[in-house]
PDB file of C-alpha atoms in Angstrom:
ATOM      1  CA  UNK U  23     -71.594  -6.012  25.838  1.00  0.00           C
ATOM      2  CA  UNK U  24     -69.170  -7.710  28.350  1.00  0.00           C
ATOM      3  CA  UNK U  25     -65.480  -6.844  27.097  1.00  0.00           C
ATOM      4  CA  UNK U  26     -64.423 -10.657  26.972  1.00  0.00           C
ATOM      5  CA  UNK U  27     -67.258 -11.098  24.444  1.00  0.00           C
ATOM      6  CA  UNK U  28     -66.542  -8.339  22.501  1.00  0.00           C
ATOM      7  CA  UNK U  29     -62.934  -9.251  22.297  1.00  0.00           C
ATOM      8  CA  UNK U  30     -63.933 -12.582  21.172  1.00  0.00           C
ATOM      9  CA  UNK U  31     -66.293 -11.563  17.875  1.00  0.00           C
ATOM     10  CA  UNK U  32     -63.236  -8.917  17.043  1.00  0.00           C
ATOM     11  CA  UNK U  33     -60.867 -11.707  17.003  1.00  0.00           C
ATOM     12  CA  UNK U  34     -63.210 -13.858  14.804  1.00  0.00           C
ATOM     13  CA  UNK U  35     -64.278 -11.154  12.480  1.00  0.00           C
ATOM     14  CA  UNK U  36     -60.269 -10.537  12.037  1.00  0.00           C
ATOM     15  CA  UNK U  37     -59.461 -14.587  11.599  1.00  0.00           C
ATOM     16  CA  UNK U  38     -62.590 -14.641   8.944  1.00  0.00           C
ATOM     17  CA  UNK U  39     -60.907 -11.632   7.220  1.00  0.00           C
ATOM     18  CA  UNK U  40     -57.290 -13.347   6.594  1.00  0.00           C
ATOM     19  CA  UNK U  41     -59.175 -16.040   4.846  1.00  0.00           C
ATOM     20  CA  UNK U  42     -59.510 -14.445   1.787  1.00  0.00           C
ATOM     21  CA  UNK U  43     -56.347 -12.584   1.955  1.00  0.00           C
ATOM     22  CA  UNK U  44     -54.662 -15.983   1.634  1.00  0.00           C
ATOM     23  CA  UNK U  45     -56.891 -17.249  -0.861  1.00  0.00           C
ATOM     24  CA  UNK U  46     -55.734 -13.942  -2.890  1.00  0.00           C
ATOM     25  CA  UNK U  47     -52.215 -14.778  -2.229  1.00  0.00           C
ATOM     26  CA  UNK U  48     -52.627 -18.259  -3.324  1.00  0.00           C
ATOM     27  CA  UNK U  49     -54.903 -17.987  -6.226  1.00  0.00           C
ATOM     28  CA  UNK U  50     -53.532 -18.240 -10.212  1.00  0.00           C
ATOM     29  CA  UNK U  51     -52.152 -15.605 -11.646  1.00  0.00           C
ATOM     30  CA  UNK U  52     -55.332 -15.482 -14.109  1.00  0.00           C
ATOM     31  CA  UNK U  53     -57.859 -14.816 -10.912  1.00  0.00           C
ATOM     32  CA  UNK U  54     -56.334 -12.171  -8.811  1.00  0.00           C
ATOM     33  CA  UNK U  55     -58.323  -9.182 -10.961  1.00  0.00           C
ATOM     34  CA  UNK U  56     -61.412 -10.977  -9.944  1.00  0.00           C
ATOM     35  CA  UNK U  57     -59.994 -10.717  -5.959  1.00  0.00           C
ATOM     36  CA  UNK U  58     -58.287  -7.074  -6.064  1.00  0.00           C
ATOM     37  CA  UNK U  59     -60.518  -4.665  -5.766  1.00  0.00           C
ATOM     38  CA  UNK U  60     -62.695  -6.479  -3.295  1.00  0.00           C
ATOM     39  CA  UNK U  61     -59.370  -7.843  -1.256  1.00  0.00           C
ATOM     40  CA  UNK U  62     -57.754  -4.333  -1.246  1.00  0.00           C
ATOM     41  CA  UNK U  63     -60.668  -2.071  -0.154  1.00  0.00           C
ATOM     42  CA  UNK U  64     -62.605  -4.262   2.428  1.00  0.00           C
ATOM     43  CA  UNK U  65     -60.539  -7.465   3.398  1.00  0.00           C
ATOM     44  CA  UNK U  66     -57.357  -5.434   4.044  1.00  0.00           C
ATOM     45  CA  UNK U  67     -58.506  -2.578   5.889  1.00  0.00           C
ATOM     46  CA  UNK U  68     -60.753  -4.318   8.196  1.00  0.00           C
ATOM     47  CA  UNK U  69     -58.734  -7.029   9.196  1.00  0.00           C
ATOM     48  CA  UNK U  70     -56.053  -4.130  10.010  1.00  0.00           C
ATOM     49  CA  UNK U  71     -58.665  -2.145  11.667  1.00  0.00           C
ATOM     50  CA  UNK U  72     -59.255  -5.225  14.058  1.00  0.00           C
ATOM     51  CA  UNK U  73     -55.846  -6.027  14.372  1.00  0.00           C
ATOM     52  CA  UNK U  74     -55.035  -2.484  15.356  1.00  0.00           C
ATOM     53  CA  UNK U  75     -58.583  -2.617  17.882  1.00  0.00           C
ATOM     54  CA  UNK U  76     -57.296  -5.324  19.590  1.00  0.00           C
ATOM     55  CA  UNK U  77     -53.728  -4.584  19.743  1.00  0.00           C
ATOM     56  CA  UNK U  78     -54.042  -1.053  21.305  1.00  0.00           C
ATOM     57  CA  UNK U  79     -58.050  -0.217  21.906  1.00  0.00           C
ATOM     58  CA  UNK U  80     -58.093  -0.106  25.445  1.00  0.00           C
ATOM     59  CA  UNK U  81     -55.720   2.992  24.506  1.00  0.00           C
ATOM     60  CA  UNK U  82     -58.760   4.548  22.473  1.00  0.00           C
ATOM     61  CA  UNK U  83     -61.043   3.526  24.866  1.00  0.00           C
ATOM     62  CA  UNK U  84     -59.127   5.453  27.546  1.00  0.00           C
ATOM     63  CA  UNK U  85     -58.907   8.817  25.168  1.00  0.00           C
ATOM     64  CA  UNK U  86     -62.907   8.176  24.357  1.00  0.00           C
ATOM     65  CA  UNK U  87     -63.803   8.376  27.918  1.00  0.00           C
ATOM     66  CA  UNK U  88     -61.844  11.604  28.754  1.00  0.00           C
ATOM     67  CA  UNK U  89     -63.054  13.365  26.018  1.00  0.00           C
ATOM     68  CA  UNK U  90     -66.648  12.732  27.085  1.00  0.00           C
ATOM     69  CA  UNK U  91     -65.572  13.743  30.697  1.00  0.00           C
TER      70      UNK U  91
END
């Protein structure tokens, strides 16, 4: 896969993600148990995963290929 397109589905996947991170923050108080668990454990980490992919991963990618040299 061509970097550009890669770049591109990591920056959707991490747009999709903050969707229901706002929805959490702007729900009624009387919902947010129902968005918690789901918000804190797969939302959260991915979208900071991506963030943190596309911020600094041509860093990784540079420490992946010397390893494997």
């Amino acid at each position: 896969m061509k970097m550009p397109t890669m770049r591109m589905i990591v920056r959707w996947i991490h747009l999709a993600l903050t969707i229901p991170i706002i929805g959490y923050i702007y729900s009624p108080f009387r919902v947010l148990p129902d968005y918690a668990a789901p918000t804190r454990y797969v939302f959260l980490p991915t979208m900071l995963l991506t963030g943190l992919w596309m911020w600094k991963g041509h860093l990784l990618r540079r420490l992946v290929v010397r390893r494997a040299e």
